[in-house]
Short mmCIF file of C-alpha atoms (C1' of nucleotides) in Angstrom, two decimals:
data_model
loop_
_atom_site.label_atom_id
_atom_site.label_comp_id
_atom_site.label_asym_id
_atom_site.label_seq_id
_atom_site.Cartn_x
_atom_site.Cartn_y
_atom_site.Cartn_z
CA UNK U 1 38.02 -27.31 9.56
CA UNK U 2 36.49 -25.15 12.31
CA UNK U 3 37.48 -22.05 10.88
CA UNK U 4 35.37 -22.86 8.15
CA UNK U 5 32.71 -23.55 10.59
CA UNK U 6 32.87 -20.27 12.44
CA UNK U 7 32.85 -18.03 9.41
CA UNK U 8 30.08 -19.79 8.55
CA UNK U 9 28.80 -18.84 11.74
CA UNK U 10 30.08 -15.08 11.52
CA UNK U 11 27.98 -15.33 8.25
CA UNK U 12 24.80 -16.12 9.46
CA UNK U 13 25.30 -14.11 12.56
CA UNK U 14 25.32 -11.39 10.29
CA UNK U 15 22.26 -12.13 8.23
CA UNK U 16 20.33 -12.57 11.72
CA UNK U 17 21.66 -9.21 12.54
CA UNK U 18 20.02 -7.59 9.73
CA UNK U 19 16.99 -9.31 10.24
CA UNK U 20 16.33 -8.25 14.13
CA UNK U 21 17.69 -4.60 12.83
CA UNK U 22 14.84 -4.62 9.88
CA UNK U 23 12.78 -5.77 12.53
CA UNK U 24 13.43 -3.36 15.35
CA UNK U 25 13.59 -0.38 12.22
CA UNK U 26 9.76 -1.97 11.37
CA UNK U 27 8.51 -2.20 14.97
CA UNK U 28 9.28 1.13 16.11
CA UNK U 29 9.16 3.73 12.95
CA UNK U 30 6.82 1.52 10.67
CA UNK U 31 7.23 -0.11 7.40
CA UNK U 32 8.09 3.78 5.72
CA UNK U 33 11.50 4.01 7.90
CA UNK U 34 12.41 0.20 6.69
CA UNK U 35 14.76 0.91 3.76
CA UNK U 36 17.72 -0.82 2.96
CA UNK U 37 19.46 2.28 3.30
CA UNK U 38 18.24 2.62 6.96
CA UNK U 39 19.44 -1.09 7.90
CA UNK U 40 22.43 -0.42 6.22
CA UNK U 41 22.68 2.37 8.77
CA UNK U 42 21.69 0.26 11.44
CA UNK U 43 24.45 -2.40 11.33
CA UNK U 44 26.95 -0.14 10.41
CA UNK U 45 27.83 -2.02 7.06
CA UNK U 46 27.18 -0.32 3.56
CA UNK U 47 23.67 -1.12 1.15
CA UNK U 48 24.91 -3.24 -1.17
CA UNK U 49 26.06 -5.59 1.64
CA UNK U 50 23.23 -6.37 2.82
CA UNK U 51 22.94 -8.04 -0.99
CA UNK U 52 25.03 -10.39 -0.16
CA UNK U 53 22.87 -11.93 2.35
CA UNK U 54 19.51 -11.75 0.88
CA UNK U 55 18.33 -11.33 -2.58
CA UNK U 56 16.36 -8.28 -2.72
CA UNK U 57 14.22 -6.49 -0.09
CA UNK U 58 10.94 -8.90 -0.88
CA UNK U 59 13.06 -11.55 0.99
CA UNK U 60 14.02 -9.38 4.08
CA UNK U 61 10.02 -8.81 4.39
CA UNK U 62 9.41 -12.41 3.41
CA UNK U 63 11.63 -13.34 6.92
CA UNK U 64 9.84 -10.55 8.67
CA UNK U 65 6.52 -11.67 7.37
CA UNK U 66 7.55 -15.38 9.06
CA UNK U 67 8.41 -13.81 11.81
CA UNK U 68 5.12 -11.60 12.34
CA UNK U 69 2.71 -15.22 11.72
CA UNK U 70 4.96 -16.82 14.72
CA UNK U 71 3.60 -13.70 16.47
CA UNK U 72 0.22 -14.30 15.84
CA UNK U 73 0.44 -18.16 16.07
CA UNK U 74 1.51 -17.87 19.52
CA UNK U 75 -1.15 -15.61 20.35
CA UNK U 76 -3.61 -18.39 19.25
CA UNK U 77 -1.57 -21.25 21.20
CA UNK U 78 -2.86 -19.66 24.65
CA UNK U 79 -6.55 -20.36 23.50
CA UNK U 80 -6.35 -24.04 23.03
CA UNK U 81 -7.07 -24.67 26.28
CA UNK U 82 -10.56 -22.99 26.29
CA UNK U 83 -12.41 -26.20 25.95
CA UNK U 84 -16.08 -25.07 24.43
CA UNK U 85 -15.46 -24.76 20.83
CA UNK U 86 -17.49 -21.75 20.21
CA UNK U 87 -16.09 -20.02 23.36
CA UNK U 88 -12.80 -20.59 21.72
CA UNK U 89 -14.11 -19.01 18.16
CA UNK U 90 -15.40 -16.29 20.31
CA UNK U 91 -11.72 -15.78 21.66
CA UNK U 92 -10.19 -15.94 18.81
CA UNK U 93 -12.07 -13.36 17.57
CA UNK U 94 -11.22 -11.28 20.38
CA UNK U 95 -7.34 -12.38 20.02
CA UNK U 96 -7.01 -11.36 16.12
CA UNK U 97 -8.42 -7.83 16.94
CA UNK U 98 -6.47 -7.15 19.09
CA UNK U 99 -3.40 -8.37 17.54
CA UNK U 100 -4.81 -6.31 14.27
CA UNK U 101 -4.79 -3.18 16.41
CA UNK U 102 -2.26 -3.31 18.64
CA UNK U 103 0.33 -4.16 15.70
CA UNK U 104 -0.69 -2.79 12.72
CA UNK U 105 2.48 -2.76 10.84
CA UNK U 106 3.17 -6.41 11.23
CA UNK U 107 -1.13 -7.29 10.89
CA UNK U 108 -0.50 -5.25 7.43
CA UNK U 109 2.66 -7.15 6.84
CA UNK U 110 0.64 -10.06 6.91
CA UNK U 111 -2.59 -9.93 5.30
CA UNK U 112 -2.41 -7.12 3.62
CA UNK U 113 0.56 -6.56 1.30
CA UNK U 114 1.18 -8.42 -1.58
CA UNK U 115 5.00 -8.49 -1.62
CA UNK U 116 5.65 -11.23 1.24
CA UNK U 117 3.14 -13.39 -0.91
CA UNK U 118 5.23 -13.52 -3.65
CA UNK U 119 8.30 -14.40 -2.51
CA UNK U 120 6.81 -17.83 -0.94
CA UNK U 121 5.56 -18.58 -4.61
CA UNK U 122 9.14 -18.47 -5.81
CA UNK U 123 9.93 -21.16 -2.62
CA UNK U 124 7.69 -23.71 -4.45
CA UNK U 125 9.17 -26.18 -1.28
CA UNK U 126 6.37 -25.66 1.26
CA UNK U 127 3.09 -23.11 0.41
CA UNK U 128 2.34 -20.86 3.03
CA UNK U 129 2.40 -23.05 5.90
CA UNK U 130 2.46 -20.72 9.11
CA UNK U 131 -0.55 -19.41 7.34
CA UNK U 132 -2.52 -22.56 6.89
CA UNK U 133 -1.62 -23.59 9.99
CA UNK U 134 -3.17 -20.40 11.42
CA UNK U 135 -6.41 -21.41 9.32
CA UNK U 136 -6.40 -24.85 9.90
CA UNK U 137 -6.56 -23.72 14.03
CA UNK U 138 -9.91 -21.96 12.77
CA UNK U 139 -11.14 -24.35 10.56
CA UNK U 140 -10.85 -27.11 13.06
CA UNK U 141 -13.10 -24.88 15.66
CA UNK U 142 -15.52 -24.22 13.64
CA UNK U 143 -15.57 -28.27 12.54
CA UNK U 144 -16.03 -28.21 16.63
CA UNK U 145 -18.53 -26.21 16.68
CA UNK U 146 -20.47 -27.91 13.90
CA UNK U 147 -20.28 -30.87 16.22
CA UNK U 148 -22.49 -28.80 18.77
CA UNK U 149 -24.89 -27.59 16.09
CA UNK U 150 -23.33 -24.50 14.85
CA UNK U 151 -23.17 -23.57 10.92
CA UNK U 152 -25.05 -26.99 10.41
CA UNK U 153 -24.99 -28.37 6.84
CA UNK U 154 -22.54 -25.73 5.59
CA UNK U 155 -19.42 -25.88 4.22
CA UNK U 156 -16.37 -25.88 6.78
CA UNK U 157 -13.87 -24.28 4.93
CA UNK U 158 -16.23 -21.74 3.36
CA UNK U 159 -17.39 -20.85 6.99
CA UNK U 160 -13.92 -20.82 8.37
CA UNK U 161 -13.19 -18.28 5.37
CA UNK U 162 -16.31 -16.10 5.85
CA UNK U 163 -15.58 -15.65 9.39
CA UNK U 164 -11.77 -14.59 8.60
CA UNK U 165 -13.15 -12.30 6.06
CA UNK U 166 -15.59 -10.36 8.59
CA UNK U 167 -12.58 -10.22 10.77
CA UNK U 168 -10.03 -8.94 8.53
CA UNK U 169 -12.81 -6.63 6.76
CA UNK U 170 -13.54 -5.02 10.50
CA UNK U 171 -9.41 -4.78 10.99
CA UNK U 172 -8.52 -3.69 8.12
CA UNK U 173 -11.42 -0.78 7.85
CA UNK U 174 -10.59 -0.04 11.20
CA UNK U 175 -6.91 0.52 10.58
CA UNK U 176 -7.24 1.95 6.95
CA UNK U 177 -9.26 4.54 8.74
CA UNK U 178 -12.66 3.67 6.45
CA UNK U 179 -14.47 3.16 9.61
CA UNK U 180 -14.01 6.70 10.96
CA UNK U 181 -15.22 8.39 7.65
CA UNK U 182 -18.31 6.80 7.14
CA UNK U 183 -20.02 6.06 10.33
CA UNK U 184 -21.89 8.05 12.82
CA UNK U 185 -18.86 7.52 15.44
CA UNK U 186 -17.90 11.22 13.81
CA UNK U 187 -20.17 13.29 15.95
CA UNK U 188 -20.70 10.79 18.20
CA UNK U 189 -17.71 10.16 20.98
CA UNK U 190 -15.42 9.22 18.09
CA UNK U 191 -14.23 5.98 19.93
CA UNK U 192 -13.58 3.51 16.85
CA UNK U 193 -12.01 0.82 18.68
CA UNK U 194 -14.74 0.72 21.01
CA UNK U 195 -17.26 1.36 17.77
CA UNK U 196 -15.22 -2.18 16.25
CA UNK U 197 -15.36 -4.10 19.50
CA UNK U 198 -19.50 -3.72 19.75
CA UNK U 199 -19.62 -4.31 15.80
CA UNK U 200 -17.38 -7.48 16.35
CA UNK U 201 -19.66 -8.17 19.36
CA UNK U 202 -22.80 -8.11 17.23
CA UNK U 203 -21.07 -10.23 14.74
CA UNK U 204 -20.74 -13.11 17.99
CA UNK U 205 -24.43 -12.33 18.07
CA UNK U 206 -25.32 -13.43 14.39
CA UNK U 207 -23.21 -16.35 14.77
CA UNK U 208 -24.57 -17.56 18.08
CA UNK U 209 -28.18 -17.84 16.08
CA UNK U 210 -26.89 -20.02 13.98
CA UNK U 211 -27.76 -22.69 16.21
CA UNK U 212 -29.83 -25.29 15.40
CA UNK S 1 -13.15 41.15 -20.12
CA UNK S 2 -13.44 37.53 -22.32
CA UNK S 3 -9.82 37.16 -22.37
CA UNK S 4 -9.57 36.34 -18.47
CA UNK S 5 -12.61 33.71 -18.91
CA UNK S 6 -11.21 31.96 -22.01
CA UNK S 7 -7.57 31.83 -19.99
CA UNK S 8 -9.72 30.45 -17.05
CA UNK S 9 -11.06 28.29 -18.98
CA UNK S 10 -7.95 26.90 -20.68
CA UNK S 11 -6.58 26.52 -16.99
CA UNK S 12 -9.36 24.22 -16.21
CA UNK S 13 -8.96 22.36 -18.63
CA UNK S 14 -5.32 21.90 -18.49
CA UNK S 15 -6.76 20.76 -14.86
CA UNK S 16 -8.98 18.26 -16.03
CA UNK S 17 -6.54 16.96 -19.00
CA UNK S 18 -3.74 16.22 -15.72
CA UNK S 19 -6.68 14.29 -14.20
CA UNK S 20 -7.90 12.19 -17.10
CA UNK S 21 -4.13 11.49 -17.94
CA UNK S 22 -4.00 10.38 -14.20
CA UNK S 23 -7.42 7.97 -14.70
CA UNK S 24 -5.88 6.67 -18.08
CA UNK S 25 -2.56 5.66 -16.32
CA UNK S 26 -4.05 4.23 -13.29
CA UNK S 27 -6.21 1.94 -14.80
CA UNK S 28 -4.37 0.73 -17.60
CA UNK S 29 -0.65 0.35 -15.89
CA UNK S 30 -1.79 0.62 -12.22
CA UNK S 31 -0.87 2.38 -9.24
CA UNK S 32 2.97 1.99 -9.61
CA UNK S 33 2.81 3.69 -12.85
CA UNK S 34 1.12 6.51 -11.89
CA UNK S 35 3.66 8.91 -11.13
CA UNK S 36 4.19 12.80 -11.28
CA UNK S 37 6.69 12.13 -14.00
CA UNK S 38 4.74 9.43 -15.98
CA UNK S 39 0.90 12.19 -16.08
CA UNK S 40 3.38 15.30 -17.03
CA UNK S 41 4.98 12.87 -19.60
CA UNK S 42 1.94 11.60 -21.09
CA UNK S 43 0.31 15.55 -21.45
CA UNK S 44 3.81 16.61 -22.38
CA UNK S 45 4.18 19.46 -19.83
CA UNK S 46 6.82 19.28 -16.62
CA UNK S 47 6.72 17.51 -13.64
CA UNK S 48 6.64 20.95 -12.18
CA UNK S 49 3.67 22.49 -13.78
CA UNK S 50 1.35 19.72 -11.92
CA UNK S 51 2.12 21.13 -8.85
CA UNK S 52 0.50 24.75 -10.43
CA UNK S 53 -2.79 22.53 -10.17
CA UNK S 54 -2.57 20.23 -7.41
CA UNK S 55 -0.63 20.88 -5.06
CA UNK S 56 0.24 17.40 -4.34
CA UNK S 57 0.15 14.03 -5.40
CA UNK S 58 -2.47 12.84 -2.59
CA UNK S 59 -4.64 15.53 -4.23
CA UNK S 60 -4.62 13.61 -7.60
CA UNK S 61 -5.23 10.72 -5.93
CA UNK S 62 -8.33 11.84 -3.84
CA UNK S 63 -9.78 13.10 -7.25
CA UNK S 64 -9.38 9.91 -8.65
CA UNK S 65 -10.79 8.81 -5.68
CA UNK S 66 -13.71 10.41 -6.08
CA UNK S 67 -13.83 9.30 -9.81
CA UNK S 68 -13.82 5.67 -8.73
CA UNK S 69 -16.80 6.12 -6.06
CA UNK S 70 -19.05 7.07 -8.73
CA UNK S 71 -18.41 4.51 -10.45
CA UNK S 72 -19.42 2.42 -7.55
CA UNK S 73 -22.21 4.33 -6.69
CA UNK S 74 -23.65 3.62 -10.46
CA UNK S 75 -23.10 -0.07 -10.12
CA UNK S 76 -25.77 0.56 -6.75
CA UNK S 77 -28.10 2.65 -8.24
CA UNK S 78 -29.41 -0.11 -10.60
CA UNK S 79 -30.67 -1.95 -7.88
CA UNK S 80 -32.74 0.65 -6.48
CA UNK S 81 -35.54 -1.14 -8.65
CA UNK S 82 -35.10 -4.51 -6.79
CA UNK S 83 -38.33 -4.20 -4.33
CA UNK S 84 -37.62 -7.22 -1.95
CA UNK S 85 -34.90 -5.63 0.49
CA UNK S 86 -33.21 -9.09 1.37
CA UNK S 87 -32.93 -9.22 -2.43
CA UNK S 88 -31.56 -6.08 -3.03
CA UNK S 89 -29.06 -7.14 -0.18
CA UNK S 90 -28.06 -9.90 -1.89
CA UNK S 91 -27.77 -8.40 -5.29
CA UNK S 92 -25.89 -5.61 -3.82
CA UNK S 93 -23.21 -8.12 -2.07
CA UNK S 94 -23.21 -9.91 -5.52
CA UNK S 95 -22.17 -6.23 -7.33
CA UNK S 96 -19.74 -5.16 -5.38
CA UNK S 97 -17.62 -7.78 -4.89
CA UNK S 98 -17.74 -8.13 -8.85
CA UNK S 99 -16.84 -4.19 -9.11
CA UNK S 100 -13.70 -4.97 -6.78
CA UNK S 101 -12.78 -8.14 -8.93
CA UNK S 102 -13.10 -6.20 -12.18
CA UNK S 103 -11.26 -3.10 -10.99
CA UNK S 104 -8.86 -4.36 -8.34
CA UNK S 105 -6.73 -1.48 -8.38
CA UNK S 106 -9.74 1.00 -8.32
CA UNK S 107 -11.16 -0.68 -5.37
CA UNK S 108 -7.86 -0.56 -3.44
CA UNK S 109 -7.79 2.73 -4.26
CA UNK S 110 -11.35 3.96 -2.78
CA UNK S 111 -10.76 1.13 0.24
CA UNK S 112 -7.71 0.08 1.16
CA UNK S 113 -5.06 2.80 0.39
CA UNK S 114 -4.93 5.24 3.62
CA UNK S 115 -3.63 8.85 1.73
CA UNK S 116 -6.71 9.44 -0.30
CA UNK S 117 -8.73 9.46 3.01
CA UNK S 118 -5.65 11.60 4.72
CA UNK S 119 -7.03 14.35 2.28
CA UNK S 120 -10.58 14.04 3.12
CA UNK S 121 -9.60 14.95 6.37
CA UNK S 122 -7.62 18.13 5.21
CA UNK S 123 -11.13 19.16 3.64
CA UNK S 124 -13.28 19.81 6.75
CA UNK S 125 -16.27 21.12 4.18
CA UNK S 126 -17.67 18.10 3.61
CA UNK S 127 -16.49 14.22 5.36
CA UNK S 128 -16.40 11.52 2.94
CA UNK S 129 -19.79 12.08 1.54
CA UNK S 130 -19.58 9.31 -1.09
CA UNK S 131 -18.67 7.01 1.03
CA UNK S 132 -21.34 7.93 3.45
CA UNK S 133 -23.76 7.68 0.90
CA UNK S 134 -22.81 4.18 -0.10
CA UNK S 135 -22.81 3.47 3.66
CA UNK S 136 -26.52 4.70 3.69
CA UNK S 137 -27.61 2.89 1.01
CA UNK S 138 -26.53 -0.27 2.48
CA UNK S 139 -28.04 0.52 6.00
CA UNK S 140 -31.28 1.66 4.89
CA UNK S 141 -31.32 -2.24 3.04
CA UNK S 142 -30.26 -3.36 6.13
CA UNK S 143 -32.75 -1.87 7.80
CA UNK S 144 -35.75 -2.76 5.51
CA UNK S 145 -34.78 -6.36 5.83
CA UNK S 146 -35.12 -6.06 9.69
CA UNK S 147 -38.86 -4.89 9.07
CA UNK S 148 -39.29 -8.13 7.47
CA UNK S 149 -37.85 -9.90 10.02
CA UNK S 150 -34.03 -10.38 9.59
CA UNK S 151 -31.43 -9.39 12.48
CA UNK S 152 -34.09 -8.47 15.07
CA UNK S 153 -32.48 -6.65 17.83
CA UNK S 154 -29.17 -6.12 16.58
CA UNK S 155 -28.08 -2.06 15.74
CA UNK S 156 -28.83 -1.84 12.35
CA UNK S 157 -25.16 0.47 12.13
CA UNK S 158 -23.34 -2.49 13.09
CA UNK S 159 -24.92 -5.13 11.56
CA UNK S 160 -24.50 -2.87 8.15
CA UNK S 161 -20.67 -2.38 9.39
CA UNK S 162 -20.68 -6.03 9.95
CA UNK S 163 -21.99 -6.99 6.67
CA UNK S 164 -19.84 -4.50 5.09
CA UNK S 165 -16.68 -5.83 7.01
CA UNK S 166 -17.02 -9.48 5.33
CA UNK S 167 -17.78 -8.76 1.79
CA UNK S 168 -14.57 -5.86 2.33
CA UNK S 169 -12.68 -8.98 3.43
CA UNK S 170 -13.64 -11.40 0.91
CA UNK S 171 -12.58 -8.83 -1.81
CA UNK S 172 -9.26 -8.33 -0.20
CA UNK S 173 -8.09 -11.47 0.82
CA UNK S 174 -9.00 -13.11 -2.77
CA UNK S 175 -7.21 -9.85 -4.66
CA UNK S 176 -4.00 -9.67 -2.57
CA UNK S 177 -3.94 -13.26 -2.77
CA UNK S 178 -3.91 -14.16 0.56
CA UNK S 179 -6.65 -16.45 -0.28
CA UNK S 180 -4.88 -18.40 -2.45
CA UNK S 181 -2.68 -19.60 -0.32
CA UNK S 182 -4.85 -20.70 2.57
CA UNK S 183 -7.60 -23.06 0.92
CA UNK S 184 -7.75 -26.25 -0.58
CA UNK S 185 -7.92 -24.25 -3.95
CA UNK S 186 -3.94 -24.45 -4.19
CA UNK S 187 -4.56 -28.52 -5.16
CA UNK S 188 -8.11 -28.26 -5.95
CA UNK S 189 -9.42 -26.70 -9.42
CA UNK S 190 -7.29 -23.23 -8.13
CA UNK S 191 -10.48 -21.03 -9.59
CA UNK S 192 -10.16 -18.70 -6.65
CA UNK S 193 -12.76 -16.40 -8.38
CA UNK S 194 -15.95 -19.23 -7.90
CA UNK S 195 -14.32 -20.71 -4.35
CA UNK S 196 -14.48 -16.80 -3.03
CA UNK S 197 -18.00 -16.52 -4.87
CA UNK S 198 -19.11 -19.46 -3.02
CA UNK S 199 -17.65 -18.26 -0.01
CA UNK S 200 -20.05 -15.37 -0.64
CA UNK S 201 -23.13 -17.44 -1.47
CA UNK S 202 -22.08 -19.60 2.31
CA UNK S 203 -22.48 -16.11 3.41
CA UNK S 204 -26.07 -15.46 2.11
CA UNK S 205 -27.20 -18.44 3.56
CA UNK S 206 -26.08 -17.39 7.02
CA UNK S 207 -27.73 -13.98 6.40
CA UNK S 208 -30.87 -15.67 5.47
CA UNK S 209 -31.28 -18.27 8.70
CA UNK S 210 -30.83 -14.68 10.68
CA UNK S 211 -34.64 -14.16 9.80
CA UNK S 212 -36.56 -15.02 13.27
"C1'" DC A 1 55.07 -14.86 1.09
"C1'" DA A 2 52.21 -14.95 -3.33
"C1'" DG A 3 48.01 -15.86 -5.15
"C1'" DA A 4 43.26 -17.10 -4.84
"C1'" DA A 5 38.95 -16.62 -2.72
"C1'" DA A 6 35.74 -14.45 0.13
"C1'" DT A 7 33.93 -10.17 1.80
"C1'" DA A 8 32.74 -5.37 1.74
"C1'" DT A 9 31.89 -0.98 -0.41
"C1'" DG A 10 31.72 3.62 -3.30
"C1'" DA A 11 29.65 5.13 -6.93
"C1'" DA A 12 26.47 4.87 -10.10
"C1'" DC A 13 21.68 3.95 -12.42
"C1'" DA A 14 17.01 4.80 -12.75
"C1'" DC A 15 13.38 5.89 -10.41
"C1'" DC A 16 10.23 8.72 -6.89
"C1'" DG A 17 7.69 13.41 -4.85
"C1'" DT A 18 8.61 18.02 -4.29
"C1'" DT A 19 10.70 22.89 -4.25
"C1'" DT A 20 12.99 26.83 -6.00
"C1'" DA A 21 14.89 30.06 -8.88
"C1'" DG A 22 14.68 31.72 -13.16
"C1'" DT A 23 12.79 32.43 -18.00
"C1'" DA A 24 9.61 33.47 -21.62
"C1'" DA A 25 5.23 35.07 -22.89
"C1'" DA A 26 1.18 37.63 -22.28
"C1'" DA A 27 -1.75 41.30 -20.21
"C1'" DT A 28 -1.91 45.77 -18.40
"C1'" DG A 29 -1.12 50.79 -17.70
"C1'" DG A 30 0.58 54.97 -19.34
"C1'" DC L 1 3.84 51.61 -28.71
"C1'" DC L 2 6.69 50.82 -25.09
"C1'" DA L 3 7.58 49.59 -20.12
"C1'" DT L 4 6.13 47.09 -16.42
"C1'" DT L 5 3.83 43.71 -14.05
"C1'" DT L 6 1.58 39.46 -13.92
"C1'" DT L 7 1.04 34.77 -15.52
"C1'" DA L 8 2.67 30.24 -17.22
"C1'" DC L 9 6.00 27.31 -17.41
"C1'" DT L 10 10.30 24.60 -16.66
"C1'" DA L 11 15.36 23.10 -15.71
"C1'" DA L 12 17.73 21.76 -12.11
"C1'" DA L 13 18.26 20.35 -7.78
"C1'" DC L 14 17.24 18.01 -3.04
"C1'" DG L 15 16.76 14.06 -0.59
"C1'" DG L 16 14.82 9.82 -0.82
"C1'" DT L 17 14.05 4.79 -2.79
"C1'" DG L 18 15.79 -0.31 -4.55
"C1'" DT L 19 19.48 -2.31 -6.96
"C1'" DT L 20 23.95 -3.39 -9.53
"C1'" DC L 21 28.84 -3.60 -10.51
"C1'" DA L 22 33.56 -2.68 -10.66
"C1'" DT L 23 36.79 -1.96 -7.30
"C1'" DA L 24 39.05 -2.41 -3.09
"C1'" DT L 25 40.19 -4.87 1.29
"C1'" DT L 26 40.62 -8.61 4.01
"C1'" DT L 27 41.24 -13.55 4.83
"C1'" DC L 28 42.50 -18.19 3.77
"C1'" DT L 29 45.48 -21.48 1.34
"C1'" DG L 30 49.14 -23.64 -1.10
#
DNA sequence: CAGAAATATGAACACCGTTTAGTAAAATGG
DNA sequence: CCATTTTACTAAACGGTGTTCATATTTCTG
């Protein structure tokens, strides 16, 4: 049966293709522009098509979601061969910034929206695991750098998730455009990335005094 | 001429009675809910008459905005009366991330959604002067715990922005439940309210070895 | 070739924010 | 007191959203 086979392929080509066109439609004109309507368009098929291949938009974004942590995962895979732990925290730090700024649809996508999260409740099958892999990266650095007398007697996972927090906090008010309302960078020269860089640079700062 | 005051009057009032049916919506069905349609429903006028008082639904929003920042503001002002700064710090962190758990959707509103700040903009008068004050509260903590010895050297701006980054981030990630899905919680006792409290208290305790 | 099965869609439903043209009521001027 | 202007309001529409369903159209199979 390998006409079975090939429709089967045709099938799946076609669900791929309205993936990489959601994607391409999220990439360039943001997460506003990504109706079904517009993918629709895209692929030259009609709306309620694109039904037939996945359930309801919160999937589409689900796969997009997947797709955006393989982005950021990769982006981490570079640093593992910066031996010093905390010179690898450091980079990491510098690594999700940037990420965070120079994608914020797909950083938004991410950590922000609820939407994505809810679909991987309904797929009981495996939690969120590009996202605890992501973590587990950080948590094991910062077990690392407990070996060299960082952070000593505190809790690794509660570390690992108060140095996430600082970083997504600094993204996200960076992005959300809180930063630039409330700080002195208004008169000043108005540079906020620059004015989150040297915050996230004080933030290396506090943590490098946590040395015993 | 009373006539024209009592008709001025009435029109303020009308004002006010769009904005209160606004606050009633938003809090008790959430953002979604709050439509154009749903506020002239619920003060039984049309759709179109709203636009006679706002002129659009991102100025609604930035009143409620407003609305919400007070609030915030009074949940600060109590611990004006706590002398020790590093104290006040503390209590401070311990407040607001209690005011975001308790009014998640009035929290996004004030610091995560982007339009109410897009109006701030359009009103050159005055920047986001609630904000700013809540900023200035927290630096001039900050910078009362530096005269007793915590984060010598460091910008007291940044180390405020810093500060204000992580317990932003801890709020966020535990609401849109990215937390959740990251920790140990999902098999552990899944009480994501004390593991992010916790997270918070791990965060104090960093704060406090900062003190040289 | 007929019938069954898979595939695709047009049209509709119920929403959304917003605008416009038009109506009804009230205030004003003579 | 009537005519006119101003004010207050709204019905209907525009273009958009996600989603569903009955109806084609195409493809495979006996």
């Amino acid at each position: 049966m390998g006409v079975t086979e090939r429709k089967e392929r045709h099938k799946e080509e076609l669900k791929r293709d309205i993936l990489s066109a959601a994607k391409e439609l999220f990439t360039t004109q943001g997460l506003e522009a990504t109706s079904i309507r517009n993918i629709a368009e895209k692929i030259e098929y009609s709306p309620a098509t694109i039904y037939l291949y996945y359930k309801d938009k919160n999937e589409i974004i689900h796969a997009l979601h997947q797709e955006g942590f393989k982005m950021l995962v990769s982006h981490f895979q570079v640093l593992a061969t910066v031996s010093d732990p905390f010179e690898r925290l450091k980079a990491m730090g510098r690594a999700y910034t940037r990420f965070a700024l120079e994608n914020q649809d797909v950083y938004e996508l991410l950590f922000v929206m609820k939407e994505p999260l809810l679909h991987v409740e309904s797929c009981v099958e495996q939690g969120w695991n590009e996202g605890d892999r992501a973590f587990d990266i950080l948590m094991q650095t910062v077990k690392e750098c407990q070996a060299k007398g960082y952070f000593q007697t505190l809790d690794t996972e509660k570390v690992s998730f108060v140095i996430w927090s600082t970083m997504h906090g600094l993204c996200t008010l960076r992005t959300s455009g809180h930063l630039g309302h409330v700080t002195v960078a208004r008169e000043s020269g108005h540079d906020l990335d620059a004015l989150m860089t040297s915050a996230y640079e004080t933030f290396v700062v506090m943590l490098e005094r946590l040395k015993s």
